[in-house]
XYZ file of C-alpha atoms in Angstrom:
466
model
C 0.000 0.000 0.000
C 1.054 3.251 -0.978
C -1.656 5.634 0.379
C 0.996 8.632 1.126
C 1.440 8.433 -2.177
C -1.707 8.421 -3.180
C -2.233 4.989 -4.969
C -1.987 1.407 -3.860
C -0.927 -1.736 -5.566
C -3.567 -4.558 -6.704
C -2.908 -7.285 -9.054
C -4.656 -9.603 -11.533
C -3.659 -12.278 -13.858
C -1.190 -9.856 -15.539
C 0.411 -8.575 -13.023
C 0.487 -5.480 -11.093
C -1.447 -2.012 -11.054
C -1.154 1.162 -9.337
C -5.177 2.235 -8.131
C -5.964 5.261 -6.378
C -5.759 4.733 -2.930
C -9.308 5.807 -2.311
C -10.722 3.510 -4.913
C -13.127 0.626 -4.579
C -12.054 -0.422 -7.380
C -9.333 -3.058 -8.520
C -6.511 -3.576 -11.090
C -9.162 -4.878 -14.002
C -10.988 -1.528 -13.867
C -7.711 0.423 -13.568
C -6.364 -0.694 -16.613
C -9.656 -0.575 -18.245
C -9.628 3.330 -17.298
C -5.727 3.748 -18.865
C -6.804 1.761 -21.725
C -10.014 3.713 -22.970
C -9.437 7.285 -22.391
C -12.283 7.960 -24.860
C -15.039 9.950 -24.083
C -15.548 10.620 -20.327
C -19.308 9.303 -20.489
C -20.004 6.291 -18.172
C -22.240 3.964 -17.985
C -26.180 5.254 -17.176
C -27.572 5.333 -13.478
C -30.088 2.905 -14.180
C -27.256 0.502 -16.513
C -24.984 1.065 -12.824
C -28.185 -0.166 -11.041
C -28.826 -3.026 -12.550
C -26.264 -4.546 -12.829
C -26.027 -4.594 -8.740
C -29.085 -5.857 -8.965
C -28.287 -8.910 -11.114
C -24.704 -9.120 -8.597
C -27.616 -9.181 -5.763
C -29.292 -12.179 -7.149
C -26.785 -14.067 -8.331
C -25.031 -14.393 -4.393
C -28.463 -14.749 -2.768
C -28.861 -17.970 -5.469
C -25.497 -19.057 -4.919
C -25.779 -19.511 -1.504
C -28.487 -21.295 -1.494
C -27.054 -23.573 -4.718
C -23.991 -24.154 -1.868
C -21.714 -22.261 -4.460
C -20.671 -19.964 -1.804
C -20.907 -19.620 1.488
C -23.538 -17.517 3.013
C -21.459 -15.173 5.122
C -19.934 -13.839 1.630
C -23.055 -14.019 -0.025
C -24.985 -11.842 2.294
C -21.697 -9.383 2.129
C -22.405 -8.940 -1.442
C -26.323 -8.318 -1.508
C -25.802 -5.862 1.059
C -22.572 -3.872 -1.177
C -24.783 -4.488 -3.948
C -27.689 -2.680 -2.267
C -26.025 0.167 -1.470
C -24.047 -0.253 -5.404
C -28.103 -0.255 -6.610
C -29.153 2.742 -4.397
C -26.178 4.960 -6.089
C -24.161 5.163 -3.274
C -20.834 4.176 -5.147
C -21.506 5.760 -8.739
C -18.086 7.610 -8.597
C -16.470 4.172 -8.295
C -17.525 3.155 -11.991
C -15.081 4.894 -13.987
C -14.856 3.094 -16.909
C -15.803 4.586 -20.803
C -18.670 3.597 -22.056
C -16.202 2.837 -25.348
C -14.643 -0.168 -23.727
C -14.500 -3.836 -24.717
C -17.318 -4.854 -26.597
C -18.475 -7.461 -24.115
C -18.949 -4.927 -21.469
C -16.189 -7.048 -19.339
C -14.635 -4.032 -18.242
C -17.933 -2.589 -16.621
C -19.093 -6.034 -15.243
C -15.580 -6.240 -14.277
C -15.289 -3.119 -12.101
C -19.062 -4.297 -10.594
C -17.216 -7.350 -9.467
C -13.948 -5.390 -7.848
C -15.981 -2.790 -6.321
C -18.259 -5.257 -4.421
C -15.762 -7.402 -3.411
C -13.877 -4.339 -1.614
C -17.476 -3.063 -0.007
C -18.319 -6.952 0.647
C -14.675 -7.137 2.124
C -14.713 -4.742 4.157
C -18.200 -6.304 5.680
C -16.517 -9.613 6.772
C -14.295 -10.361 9.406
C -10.240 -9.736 9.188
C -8.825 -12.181 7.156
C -11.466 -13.281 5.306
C -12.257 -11.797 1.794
C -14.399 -11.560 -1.518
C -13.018 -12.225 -4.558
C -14.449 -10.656 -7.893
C -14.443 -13.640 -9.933
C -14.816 -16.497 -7.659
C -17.495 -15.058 -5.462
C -19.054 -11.640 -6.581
C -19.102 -13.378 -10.403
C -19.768 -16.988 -9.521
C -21.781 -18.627 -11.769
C -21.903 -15.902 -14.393
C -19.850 -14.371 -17.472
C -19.689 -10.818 -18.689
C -21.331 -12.448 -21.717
C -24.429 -13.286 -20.216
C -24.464 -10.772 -17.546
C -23.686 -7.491 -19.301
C -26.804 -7.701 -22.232
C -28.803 -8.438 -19.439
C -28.239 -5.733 -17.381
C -28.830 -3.408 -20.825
C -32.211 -5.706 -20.830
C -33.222 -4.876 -17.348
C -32.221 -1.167 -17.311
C -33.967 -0.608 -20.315
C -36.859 -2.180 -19.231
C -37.367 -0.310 -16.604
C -36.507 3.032 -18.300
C -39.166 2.048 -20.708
C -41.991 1.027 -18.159
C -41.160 3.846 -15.088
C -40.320 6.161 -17.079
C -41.055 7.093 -20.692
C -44.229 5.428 -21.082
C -45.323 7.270 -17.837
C -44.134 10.837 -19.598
C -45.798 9.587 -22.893
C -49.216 8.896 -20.768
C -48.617 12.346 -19.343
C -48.252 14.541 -22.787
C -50.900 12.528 -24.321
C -53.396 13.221 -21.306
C -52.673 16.937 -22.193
C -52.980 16.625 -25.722
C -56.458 15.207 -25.052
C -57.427 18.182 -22.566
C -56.658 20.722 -25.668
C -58.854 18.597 -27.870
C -61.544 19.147 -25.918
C -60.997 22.542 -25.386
C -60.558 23.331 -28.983
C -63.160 21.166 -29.761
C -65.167 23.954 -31.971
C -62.375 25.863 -32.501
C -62.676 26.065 -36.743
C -59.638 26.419 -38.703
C -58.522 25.838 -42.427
C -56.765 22.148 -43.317
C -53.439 22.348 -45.138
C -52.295 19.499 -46.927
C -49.107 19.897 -48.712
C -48.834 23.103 -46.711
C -51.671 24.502 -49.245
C -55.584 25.670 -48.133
C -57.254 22.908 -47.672
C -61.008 22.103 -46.536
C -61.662 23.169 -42.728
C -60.889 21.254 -39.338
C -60.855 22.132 -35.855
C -57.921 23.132 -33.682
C -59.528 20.323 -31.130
C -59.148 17.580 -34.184
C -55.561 18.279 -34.723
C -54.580 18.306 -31.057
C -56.493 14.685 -30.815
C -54.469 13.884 -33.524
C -51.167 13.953 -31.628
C -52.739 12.766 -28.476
C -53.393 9.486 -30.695
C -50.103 9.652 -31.809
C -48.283 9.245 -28.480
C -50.741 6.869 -27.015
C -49.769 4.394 -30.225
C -46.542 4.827 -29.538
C -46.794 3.735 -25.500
C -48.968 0.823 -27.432
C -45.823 0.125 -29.704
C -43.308 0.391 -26.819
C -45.863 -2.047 -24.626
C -46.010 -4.784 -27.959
C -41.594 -4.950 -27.590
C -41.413 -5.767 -23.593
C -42.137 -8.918 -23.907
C -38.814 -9.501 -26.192
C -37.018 -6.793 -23.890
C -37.718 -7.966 -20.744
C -36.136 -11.683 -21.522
C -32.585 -12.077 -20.022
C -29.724 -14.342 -21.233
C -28.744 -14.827 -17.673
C -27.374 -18.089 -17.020
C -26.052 -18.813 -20.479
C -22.605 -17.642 -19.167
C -19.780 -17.483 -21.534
C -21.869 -18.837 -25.374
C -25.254 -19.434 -24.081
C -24.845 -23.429 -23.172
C -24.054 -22.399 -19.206
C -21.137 -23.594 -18.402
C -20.064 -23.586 -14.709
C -23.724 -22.741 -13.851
C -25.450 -25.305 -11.408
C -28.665 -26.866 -12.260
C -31.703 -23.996 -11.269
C -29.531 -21.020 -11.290
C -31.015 -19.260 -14.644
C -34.989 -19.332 -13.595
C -33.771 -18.652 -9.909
C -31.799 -15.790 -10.914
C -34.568 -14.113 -12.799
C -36.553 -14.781 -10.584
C -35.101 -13.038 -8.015
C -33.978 -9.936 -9.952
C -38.049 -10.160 -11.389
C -38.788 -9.581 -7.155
C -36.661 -6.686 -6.410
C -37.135 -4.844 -9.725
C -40.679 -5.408 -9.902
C -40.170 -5.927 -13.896
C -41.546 -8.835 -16.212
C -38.621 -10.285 -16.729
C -38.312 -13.460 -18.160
C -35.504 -16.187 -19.119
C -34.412 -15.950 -22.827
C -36.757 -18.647 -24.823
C -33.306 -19.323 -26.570
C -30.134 -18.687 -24.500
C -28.162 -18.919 -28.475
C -30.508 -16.163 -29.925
C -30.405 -14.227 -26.641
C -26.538 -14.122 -26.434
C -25.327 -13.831 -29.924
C -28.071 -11.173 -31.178
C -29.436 -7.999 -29.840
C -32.633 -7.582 -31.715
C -34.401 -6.811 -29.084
C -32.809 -3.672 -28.637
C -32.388 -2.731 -32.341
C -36.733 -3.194 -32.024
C -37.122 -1.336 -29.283
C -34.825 1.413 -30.436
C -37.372 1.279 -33.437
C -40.008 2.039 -31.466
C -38.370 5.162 -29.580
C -37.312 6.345 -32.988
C -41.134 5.957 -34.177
C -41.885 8.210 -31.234
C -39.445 10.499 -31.739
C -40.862 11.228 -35.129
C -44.778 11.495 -33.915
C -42.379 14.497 -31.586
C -41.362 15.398 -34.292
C -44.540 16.246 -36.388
C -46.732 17.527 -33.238
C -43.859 20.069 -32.463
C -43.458 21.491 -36.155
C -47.045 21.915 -36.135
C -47.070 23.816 -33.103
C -44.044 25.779 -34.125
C -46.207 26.737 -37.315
C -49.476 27.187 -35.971
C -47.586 29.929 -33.337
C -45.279 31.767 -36.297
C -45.680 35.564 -36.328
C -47.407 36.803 -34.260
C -47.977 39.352 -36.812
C -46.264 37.625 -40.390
C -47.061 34.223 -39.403
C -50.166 31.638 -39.330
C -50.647 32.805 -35.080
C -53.579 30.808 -34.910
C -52.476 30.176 -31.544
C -50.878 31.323 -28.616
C -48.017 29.263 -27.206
C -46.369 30.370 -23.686
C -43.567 32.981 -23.430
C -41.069 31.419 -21.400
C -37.583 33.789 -22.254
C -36.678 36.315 -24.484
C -35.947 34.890 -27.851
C -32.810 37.577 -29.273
C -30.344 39.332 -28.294
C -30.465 41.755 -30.566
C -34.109 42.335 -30.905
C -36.734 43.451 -27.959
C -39.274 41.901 -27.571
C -39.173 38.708 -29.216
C -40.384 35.391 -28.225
C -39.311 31.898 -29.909
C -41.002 28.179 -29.109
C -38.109 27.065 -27.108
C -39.361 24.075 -25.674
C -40.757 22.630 -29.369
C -37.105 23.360 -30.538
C -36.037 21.534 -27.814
C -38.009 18.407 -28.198
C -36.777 18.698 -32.203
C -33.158 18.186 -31.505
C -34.386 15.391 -28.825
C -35.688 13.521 -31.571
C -33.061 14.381 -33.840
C -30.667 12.915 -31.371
C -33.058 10.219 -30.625
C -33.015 8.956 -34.538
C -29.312 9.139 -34.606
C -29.251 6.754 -31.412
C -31.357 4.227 -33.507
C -28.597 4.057 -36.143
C -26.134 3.690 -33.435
C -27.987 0.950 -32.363
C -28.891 -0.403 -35.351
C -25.424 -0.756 -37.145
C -24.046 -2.336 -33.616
C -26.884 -4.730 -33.992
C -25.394 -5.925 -36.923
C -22.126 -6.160 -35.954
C -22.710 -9.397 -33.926
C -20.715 -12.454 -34.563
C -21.740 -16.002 -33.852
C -21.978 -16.270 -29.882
C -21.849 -12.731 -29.240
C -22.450 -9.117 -30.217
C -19.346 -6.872 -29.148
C -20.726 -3.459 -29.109
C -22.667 -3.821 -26.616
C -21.895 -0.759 -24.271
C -22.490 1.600 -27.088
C -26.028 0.352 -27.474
C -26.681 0.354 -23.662
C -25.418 4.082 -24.071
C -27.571 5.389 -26.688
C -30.472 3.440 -26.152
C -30.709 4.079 -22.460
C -30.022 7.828 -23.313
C -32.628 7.910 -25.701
C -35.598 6.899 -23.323
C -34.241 9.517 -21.249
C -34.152 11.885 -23.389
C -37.705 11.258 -24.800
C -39.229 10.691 -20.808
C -37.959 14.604 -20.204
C -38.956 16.212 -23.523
C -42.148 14.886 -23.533
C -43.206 15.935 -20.075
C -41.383 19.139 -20.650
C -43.464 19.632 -23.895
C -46.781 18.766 -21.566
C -46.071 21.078 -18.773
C -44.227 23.925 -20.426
C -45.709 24.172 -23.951
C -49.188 22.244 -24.364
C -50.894 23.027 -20.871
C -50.344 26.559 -21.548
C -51.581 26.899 -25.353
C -54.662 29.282 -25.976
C -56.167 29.816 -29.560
C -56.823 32.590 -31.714
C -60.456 32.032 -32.343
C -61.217 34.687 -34.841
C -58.206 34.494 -36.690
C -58.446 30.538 -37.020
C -61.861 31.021 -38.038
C -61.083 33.694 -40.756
C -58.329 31.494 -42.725
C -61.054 28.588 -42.628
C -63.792 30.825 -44.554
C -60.908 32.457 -46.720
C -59.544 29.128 -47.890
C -60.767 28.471 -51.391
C -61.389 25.000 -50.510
C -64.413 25.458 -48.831
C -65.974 25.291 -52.488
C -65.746 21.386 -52.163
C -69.479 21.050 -50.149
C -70.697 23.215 -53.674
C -69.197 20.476 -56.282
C -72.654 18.468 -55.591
C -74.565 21.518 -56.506
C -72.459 23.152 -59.793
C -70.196 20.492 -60.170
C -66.509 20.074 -60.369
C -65.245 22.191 -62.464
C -67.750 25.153 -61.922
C -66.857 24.994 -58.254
C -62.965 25.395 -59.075
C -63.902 28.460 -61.580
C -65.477 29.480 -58.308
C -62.287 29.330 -56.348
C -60.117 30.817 -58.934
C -62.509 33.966 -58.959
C -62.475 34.536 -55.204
C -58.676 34.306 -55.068
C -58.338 36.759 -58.457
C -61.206 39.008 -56.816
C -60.363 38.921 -53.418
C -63.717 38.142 -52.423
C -65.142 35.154 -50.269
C -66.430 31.765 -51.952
C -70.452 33.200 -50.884
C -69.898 36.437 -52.569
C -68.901 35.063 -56.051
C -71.370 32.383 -55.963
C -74.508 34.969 -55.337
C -72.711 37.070 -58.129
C -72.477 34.151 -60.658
C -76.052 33.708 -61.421
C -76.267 29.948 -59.688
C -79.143 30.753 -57.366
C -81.072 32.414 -60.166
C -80.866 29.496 -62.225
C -82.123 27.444 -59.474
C -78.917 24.965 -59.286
C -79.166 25.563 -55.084
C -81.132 27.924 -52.734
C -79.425 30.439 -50.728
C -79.851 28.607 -47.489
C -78.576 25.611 -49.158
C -75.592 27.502 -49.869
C -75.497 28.822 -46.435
C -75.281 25.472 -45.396
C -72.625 24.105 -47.389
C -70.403 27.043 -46.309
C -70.603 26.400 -42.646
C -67.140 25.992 -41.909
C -68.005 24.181 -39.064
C -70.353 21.604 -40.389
C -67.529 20.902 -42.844
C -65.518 19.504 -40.297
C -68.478 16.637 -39.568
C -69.383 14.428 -42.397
């Protein structure tokens, strides 16, 4: 020990290694710190969490399998507790750009819970990383699962919550906007007329489909390799220890977790991830559309459509008073922007796996935990900040719908066609509204519709109802 000094001396099949004195850690994760001086970015709270969970499990199972003793056993579930609870997050060091297995991270799990385990237990008795804290496992089978459970979770306690959240005040606009009349656009052209409260339902449907597509993939996500250990055929793994494991991390997690139907499939391929990834990208796209809309339907407030109101939350220049930009819709854009370049992340390390195993498997942890966390906060950050707060310009929504030459269409069963669209041409060369050029054309007169026909078909508001 060389604690004046500031480091001490571990070892490991390779030798020795100078670690910090006030480490937890061991001489695996120090070299796995010197040797991937990458990006600074560790591994996600909830990736750090469970794999302490799945640590947990596997020493309460042990114990009772009579693969360790139960002194050391209850040692590690208690480090691994406090490991779980984020008590030790500042011992996890490692890049996220590491070995491919993840053996560096499920590594430094072992070394840092055999020091807190250690130091549980009397003098002269120890933990050791491999032989107790990862007894019965392999990085192999114990890293993808911890990406498996983590995401899980992420998924189920958080982002479908937020998505519930947004969509519940996407609905409350709906209803509030409910006869709030404005003109359609389709290919950002005049079309016939909808209400503000159809639109807003719209995107409310949008988000609840996408908790229903995120709901369809947990049943593939939740399912663990665990207990496949080094290719999937579970070597060194006594007779029970998969379904107990699960089991166990299925009680403290309070997840649906399940054992892989097919240990092979579930340790050489990751297309469970590259599927749910799909899905978050899919959301990030209905994000996408609902906050370009709302970004249009806001522009001006004097050049723009302004057909409503969103919140002023900061000043928008620097330069010039007075103006007011949708932050939080920009925002949730470059959420989802980041969001779709996570799914090609994930989607080209998907690929990249060969035979028994996938190697990139801490860069897909990375980006596709990051990306449910991302979407979780920009989605109740669009609810609270944004949507809650909208109000609509009634008058001015209303006068675009009655300006739009498309409400002709109700008259094409009356004059037909191509009468109507002469109709429509005239009021945009003349300036003048579809009912004006009508009554001026003679079509009443010649008894091709009454005026309160006419009225009729040119209620904005009855167009919106077929």
């Amino acid at each position: 020990m060389n604690e004046a000094e500031g480091y001490r001396i571990e070892h490991d099949s390779m030798g020795e290694v100078r670690v910090p004195a006030h480490a937890k850690w061991r001489a695996q994760t120090q070299r796995a710190v010197e040797n991937f001086p990458v990006s600074g970015q560790r591994l996600e709270r909830a990736h750090i969490e469970a794999l302490a969970r799945i640590k947990a499990a596997a020493a309460k199972v042990n114990a009772e399998l009579g693969v360790i003793d139960e002194d050391r056993a209850g040692a590690i579930v208690s480090a691994a507790e406090e490991v779980a609870e984020g008590r030790w997050d500042d011992h996890f060091p490692v890049d996220v750009f590491q070995t491919g297995s993840g053996t560096s991270s499920n590594m430094n799990t072992n070394e840092v819970l055999a020091t807190l385990a250690t130091e549980r237990l009397p003098e002269g008795r120890d933990v050791h990383p491999n032989d107790h804290v990862n007894a019965s496992q392999s990085s192999n089978d114990v890293f993808p699962s911890s990406i498996h459970i983590a995401a899980t979770g992420a998924v189920l306690h958080d982002l479908i919550p937020a998505l519930d959240h947004l969509a519940a005040a996407l609905e409350r606009k709906s209803a509030e906007f409910a006869t709030v009349v404005k003109s359609g656009r389709t290919h950002l052209m005049d079309a016939t007329p909808v209400t503000l409260g159809q639109e807003f339902g719209g995107y409310a449907a949008q988000v609840r489909y996408g908790v229903e597509r995120l709901r369809a993939v947990l049943p593939r996500l939740a399912e663990l390799p665990l207990g496949g250990t080094a290719v999937g055929t579970g070597i060194n793994t006594p007779a029970g220890f998969s379904a107990a494991v699960i089991a166990e991390v299925a009680r403290t997690t309070g997840l649906p977790l399940t054992e892989a139907r097919d240990h092979f499939e579930a340790q050489g391929a990751r297309d469970a991830l590259v599927e749910t990834s799909g899905q978050l990208r899919t959301v990030a796209v209905s994000l996408t559309k609902i906050s370009n809309d709302l970004r249009w339907m806001a522009s001006g407030p004097r050049t723009g459509l302004a057909e409503i109101n969103l919140p002023d939350l900061q000043p928008g220049s620097s330069i010039m008073p007075g103006k007011v930009n949708p932050v939080v819709p920009e925002a949730v854009l470059m959420v989802a922007a980041q969001v779709t370049g996570n799914d090609t992340t994930v989607a080209v390390a998907g690929a990249a796996g060969n035979f028994e195993l996938n190697v990139m498997l801490p860069v897909m942890a990375k980006n596709l935990l990051e990306s449910v966390r991302l979407l979780a906060n920009a989605s109740r950050l669009l609810a609270d900040r944004t949507v809650d707060g909208i109000t609509a310009n009634v008058e001015r929504a209303r006068e675009y719908a009655e300006s739009s030459p498309s409400v002709v269409t109700p008259l094409n069963k009356y004059i037909g066609y191509e009468e109507a669209a002469k109709v429509a041409k005239k009021s945009l060369a003349e300036r003048r509204t579809i009912r004006e050029v009508v009554l001026a054309s003679g079509y009443v007169e010649r008894g091709d519709l009454t005026v309160e026909q006419l009225d009729e078909a040119l209620d904005v508001l009855r167009m919106t109802h077929p």
